[in-house]
Short mmCIF file of C-alpha atoms and ligand atoms in Angstrom, two decimals:
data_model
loop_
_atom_site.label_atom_id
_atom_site.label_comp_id
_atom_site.label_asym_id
_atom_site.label_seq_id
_atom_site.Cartn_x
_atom_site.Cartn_y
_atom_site.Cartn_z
CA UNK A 93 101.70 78.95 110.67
CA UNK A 94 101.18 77.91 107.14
CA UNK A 95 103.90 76.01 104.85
CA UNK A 96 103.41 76.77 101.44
CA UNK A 97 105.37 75.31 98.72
CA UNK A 98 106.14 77.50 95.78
CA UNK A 99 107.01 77.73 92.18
CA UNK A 100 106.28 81.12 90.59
CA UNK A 101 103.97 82.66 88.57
CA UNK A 102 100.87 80.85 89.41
CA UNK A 103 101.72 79.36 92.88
CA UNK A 104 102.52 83.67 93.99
CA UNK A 105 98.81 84.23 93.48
CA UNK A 106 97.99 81.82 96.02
CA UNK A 107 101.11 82.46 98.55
CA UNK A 108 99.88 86.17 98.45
CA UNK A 109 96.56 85.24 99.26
CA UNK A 110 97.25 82.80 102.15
CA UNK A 111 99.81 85.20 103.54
CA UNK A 112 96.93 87.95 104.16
CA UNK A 113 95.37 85.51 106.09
CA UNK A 114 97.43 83.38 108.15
CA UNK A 115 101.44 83.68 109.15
CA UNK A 116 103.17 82.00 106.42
CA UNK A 117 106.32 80.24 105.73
CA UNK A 118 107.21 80.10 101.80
CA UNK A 119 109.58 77.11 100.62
CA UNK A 120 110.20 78.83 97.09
CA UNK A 121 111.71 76.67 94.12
CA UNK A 122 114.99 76.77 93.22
CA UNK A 123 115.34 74.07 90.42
CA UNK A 124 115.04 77.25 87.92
CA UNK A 125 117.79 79.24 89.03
CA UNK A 126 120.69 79.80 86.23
CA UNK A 127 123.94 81.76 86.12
CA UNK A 128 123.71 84.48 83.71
CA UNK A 129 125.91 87.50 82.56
CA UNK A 130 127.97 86.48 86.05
CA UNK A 131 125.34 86.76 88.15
CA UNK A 132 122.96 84.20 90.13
CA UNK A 133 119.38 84.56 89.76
CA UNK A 134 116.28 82.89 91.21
CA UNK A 135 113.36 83.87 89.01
CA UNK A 136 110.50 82.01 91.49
CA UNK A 137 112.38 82.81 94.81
CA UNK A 138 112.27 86.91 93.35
CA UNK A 139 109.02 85.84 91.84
CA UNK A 140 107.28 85.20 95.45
CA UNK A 141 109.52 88.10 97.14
CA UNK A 142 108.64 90.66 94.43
CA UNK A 143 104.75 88.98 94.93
CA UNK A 144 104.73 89.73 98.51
CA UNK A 145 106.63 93.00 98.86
CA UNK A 146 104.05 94.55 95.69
CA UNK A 147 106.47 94.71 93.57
CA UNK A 148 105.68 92.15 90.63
CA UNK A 149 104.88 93.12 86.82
CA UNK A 150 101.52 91.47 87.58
CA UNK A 151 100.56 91.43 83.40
CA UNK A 152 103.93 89.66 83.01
CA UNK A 153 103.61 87.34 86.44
CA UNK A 154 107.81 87.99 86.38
CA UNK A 155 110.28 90.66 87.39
CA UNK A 156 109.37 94.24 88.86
CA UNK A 157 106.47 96.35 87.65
CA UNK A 158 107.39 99.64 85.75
CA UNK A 159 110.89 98.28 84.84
CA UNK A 160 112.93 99.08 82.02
CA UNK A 161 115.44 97.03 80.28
CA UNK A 162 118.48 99.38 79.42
CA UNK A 163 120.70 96.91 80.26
CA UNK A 164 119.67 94.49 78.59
CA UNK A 165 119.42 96.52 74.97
CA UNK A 166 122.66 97.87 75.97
CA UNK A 167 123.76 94.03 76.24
CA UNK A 168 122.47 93.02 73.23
CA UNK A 169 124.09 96.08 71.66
CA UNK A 170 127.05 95.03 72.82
CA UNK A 171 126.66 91.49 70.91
CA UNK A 172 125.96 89.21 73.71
CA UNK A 173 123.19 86.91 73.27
CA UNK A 174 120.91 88.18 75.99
CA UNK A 175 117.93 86.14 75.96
CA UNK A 176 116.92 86.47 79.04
CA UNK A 177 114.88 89.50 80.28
CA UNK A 178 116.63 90.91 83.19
CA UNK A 179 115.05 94.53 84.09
CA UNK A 180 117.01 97.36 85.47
CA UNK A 181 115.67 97.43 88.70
CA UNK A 182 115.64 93.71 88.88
CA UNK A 183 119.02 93.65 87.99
CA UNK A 184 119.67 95.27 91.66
CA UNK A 185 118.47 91.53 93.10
CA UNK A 186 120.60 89.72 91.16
CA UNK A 187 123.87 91.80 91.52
CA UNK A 188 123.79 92.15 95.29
CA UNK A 189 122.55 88.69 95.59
CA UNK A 190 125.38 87.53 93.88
CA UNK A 191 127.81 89.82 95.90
CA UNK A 192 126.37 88.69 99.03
CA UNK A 193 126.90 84.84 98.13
CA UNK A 194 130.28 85.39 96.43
CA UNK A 195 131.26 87.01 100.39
CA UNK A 196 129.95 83.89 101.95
CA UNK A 197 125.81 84.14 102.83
CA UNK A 198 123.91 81.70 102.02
CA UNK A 199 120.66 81.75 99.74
CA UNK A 200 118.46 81.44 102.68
CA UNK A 201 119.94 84.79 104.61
CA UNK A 202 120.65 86.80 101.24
CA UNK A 203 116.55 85.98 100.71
CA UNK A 204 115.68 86.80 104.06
CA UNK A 205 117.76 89.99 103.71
CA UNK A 206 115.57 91.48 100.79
CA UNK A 207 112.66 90.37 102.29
CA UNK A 208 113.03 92.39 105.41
CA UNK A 209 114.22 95.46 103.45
CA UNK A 210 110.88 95.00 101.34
CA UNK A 211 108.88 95.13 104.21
CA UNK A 212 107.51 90.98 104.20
CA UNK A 213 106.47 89.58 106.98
CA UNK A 214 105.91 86.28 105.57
CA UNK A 215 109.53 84.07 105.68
CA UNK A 216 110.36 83.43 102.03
CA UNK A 217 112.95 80.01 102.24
CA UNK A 218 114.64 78.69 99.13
CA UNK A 219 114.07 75.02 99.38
CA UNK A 220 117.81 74.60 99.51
CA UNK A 221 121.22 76.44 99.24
CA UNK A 222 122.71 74.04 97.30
CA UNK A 223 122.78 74.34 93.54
CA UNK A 224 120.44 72.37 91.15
CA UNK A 225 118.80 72.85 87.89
CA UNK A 226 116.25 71.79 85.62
CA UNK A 227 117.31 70.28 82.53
CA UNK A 228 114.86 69.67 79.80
CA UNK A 229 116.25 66.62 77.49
CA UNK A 230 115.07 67.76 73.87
CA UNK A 231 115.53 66.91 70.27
CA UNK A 232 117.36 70.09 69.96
CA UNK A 233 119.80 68.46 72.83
CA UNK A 234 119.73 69.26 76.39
CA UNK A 235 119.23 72.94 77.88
CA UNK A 236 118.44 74.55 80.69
CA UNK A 237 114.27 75.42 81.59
CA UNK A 238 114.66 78.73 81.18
CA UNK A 239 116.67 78.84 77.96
CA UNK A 240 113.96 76.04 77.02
CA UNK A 241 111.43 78.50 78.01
CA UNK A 242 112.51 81.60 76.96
CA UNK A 243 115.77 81.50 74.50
CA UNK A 244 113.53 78.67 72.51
CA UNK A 245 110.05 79.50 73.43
CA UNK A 246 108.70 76.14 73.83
CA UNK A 247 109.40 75.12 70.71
CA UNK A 248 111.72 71.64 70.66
CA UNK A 249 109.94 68.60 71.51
CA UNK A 250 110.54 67.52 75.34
CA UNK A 251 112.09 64.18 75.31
CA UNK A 252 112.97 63.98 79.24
CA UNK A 253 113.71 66.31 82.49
CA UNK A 254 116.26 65.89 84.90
CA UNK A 255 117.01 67.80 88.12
CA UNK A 256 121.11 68.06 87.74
CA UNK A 257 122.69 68.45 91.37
CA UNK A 258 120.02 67.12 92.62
CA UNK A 259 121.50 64.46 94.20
CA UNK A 260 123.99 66.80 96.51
CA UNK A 261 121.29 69.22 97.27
CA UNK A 262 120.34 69.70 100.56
CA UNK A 263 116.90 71.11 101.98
CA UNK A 264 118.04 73.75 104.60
CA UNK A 265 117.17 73.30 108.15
CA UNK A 266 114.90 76.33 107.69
CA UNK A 267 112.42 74.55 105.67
CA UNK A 268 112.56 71.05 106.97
CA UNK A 269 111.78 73.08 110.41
CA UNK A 270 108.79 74.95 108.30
CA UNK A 271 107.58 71.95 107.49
CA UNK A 272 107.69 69.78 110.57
CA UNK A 273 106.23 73.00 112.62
CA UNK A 274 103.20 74.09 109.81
CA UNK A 275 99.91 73.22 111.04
CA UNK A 276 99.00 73.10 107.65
CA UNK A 277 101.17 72.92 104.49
CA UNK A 278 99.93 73.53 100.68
CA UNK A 279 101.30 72.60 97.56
CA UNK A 280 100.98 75.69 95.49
CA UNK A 281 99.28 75.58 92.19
CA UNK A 282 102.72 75.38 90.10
CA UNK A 283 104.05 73.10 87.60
CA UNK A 284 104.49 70.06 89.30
CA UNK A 285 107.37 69.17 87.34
CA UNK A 286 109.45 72.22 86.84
CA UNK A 287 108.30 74.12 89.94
CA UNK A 288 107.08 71.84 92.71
CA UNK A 289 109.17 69.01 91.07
CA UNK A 290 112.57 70.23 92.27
CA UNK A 291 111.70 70.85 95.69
CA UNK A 292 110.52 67.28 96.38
CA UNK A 293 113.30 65.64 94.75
CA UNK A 294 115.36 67.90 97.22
CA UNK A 295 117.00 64.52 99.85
CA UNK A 296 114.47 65.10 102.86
CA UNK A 297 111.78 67.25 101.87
CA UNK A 298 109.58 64.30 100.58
CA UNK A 299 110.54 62.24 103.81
CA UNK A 300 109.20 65.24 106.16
CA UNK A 301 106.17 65.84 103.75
CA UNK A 302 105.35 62.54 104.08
CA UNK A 303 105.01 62.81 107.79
CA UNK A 304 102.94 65.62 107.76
CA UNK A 305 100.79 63.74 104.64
CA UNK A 306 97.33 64.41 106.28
CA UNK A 307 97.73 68.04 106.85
CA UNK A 308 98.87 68.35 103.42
CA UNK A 309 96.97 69.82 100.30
CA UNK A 310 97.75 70.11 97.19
CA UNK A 311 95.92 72.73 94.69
CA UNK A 312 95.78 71.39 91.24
CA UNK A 313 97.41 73.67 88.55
CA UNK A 314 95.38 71.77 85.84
CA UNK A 315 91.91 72.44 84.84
CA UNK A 316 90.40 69.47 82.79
CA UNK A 317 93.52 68.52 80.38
CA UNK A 318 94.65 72.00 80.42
CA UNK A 319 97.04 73.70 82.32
CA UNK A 320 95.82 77.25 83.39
CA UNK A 321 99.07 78.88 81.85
CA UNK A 322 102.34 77.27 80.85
CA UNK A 323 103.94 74.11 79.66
CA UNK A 324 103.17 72.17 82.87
CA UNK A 325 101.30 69.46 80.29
CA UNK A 326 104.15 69.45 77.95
CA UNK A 327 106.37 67.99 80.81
CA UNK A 328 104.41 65.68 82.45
CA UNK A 329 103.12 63.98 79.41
CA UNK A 330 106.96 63.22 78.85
CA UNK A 331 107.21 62.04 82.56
CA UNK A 332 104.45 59.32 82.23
CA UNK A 333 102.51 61.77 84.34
CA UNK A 334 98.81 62.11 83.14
CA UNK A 335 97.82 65.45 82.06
CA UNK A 336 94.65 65.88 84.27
CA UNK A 337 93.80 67.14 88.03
CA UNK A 338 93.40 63.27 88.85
CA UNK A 339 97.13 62.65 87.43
CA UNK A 340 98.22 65.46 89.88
CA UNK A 341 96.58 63.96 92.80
CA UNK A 342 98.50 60.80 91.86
CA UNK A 343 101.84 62.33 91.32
CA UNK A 344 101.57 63.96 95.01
CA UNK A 345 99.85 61.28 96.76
CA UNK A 346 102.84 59.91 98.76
CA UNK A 347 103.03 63.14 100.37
CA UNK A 348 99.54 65.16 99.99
CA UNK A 349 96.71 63.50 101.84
CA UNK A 350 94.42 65.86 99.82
CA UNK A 351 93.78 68.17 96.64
CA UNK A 352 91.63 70.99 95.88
CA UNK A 353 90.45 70.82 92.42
CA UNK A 354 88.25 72.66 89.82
CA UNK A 355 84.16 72.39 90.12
CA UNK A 356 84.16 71.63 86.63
CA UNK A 357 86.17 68.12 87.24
CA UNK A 358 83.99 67.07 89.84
CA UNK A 359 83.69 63.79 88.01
CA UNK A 360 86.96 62.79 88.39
CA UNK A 361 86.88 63.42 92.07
CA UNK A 362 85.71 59.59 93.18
CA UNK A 363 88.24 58.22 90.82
CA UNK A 364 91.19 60.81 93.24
CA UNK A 365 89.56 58.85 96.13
CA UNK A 366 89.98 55.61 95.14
CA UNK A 367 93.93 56.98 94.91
CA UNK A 368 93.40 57.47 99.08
CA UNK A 369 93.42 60.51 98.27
CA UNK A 370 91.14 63.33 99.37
CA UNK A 371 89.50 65.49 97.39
CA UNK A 372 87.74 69.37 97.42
CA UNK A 373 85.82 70.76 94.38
CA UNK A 374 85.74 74.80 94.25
CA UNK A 375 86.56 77.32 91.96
CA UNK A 376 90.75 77.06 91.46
CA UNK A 377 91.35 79.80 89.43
CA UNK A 378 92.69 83.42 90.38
CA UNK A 379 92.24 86.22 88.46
CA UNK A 380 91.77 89.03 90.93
CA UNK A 381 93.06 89.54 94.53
CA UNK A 382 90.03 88.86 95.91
CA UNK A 383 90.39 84.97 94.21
CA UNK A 384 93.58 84.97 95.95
CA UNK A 385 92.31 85.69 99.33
CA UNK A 386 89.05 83.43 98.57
CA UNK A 387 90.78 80.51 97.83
CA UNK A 388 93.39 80.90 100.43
CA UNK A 389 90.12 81.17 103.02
CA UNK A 390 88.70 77.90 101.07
CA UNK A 391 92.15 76.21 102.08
CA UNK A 392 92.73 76.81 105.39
CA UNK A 393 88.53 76.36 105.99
CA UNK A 394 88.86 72.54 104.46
CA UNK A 395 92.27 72.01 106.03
CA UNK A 396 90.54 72.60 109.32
CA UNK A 397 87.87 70.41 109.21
P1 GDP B 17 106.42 79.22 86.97
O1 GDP B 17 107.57 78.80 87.82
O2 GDP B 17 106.45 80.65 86.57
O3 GDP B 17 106.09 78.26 85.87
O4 GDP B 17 105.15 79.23 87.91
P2 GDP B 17 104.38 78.13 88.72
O5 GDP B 17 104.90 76.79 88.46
O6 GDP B 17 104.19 78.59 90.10
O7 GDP B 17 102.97 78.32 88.02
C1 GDP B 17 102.62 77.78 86.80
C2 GDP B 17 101.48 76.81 86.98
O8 GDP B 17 100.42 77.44 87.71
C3 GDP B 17 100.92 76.39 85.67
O9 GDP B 17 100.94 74.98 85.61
C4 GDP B 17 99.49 76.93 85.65
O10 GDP B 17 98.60 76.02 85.07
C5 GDP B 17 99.18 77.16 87.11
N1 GDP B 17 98.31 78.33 87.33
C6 GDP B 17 98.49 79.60 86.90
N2 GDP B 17 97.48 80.39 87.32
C7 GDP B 17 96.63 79.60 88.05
C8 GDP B 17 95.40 79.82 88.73
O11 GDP B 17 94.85 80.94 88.78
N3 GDP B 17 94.81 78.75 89.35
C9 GDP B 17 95.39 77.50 89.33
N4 GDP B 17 94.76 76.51 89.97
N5 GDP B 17 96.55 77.25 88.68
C10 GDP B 17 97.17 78.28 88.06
#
């Protein structure tokens, strides 16, 4: 069984390629969940269950493919300031979800529930029940990632980020289990500060990584200087983190005994070394399901060895 730790839109390309190959145990991120309209949603725990059941808007990397958004004209119609997308069929997720929590399930069985009645073999685990989210500290003031992301595109300058709740949150047993049990555990290519982040700072999770350090590898989300989509520079700059595969190596070097970077940053692999860190040059990025599946076999290939 493989543990693979998950944001969304670029760590789903990888989950769905691993979980073709090998049995697979998916500790999604939570940190960017947000109340909304009344309802709970998760957009990288529905990210990786609408990934694996074929359901994901694949040009958008978020929500379910063909949807409309009825609703959410209807919404704005209505005057409410509904920034966030929230599709009509996608709105089925995040009204039963809620239901289902509000009569007492937790996050972990209300996942579990939608991915057995989408057909996924794969166990998708949110890396905790518990409420926490991912605060971006801006000149504009503080805000939520998503209304960061979305509401305000980008645009004010990152100051700080802060996991609130963090401190309370709990991993579930479910994925410290995962993790103790994986032979092999990888660190999805996602934003290691907004995706991956949150799950680490989660009380336990970077205890039992730690444990398992040598059968752990990281993929870097960073090509060269550049992220391959997404503000994932943005924030780490702002975290003292440096914005290159080498700086990602060091950020998860407590708890990943190796990374898989990009050919083209070869040169910085002796430098990842000297970290005590390990390091595999191949081709990182995944455009097509068959770089899914290839890099998934280049994974669990190296992490045999
Ligand atoms: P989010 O929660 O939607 O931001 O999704 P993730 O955190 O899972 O994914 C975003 C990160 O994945 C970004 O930092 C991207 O640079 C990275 N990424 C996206 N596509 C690829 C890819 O094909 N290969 C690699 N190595 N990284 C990718």
């Amino acid at each position: 069984m493989i543990a693979i730790i998950a944001g969304g839109t670029g760590s789903v390309k990888l989950v769905r390629g691993l979980a073709r190959l090998q049995d697979a145990a998916v500790i999604a991120n939570v940190g960017d969940n947000i109340w909304l309209h009344g309802l709970y949603v998760c957009p990288d725990v529905d990210t990786v269950v609408y990934g694996l059941g074929g359901m994901l808007d694949e040009e958008r990397g978020w929500g379910v493919k063909g949807d409309t958004f009825s609703f959410l004209d209807q919404a704005k119609k209505s005057g409410v300031d509904a920034w966030f997308a929230l599709g009509d069929r996608d709105l089925a997720m995040h009204v039963l979800r809620t239901q289902m929590l509000a009569r007492g399930r937790t996050l972990t069985q209300v996942t579990a529930h939608f991915a057995k009645a989408y057909g996924i073999r794969s166990r998708i685990l949110p890396a905790s029940d518990d409420e926490t989210f991912t605060i971006i500290s801006t000149d504009a003031g503080d805000m939520h990632l998503q209304e960061f992301w979305v509401k305000n595109a980008c645009r004010p300058k990152v100051k700080g980020v802060r996991y609130s709740g963090i401190k309370s949150a709990r991993a579930t047993s479910q994925v410290l289990d995962a993790i103790k049990s994986a032979d092999r555990i990888v660190i999805a290519p996602g934003n290691p500060v907004s995706s991956i982040g949150p799950t680490l700072a989660i009380k336990g999770v970077k205890k039992a990584l730690a444990r398992r350090r040598k059968d752990v590898v990281a993929v870097s989300p960073l090509i060269g200087r550049q992220a391959v989509s997404g503000p994932a520079v943005k924030y780490m700059a702002t975290l003292g983190i440096e914005a290159s595969p080498a700086g990602v190596a060091e950020f998860y070097s407590d708890v990943a005994g190796s990374v898989v970077i990009d050919s083209r940053d070869a040169g910085t692999s002796a430098r990842i070394r000297r970290l005590g860190v390990e390091v595999h040059e191949t081709n990182i990025t995944m455009r097509t399901r068959s770089d899914e599946v290839r890099l998934g076999r280049y994974l669990l290939r190296k992490s045999a060895n």
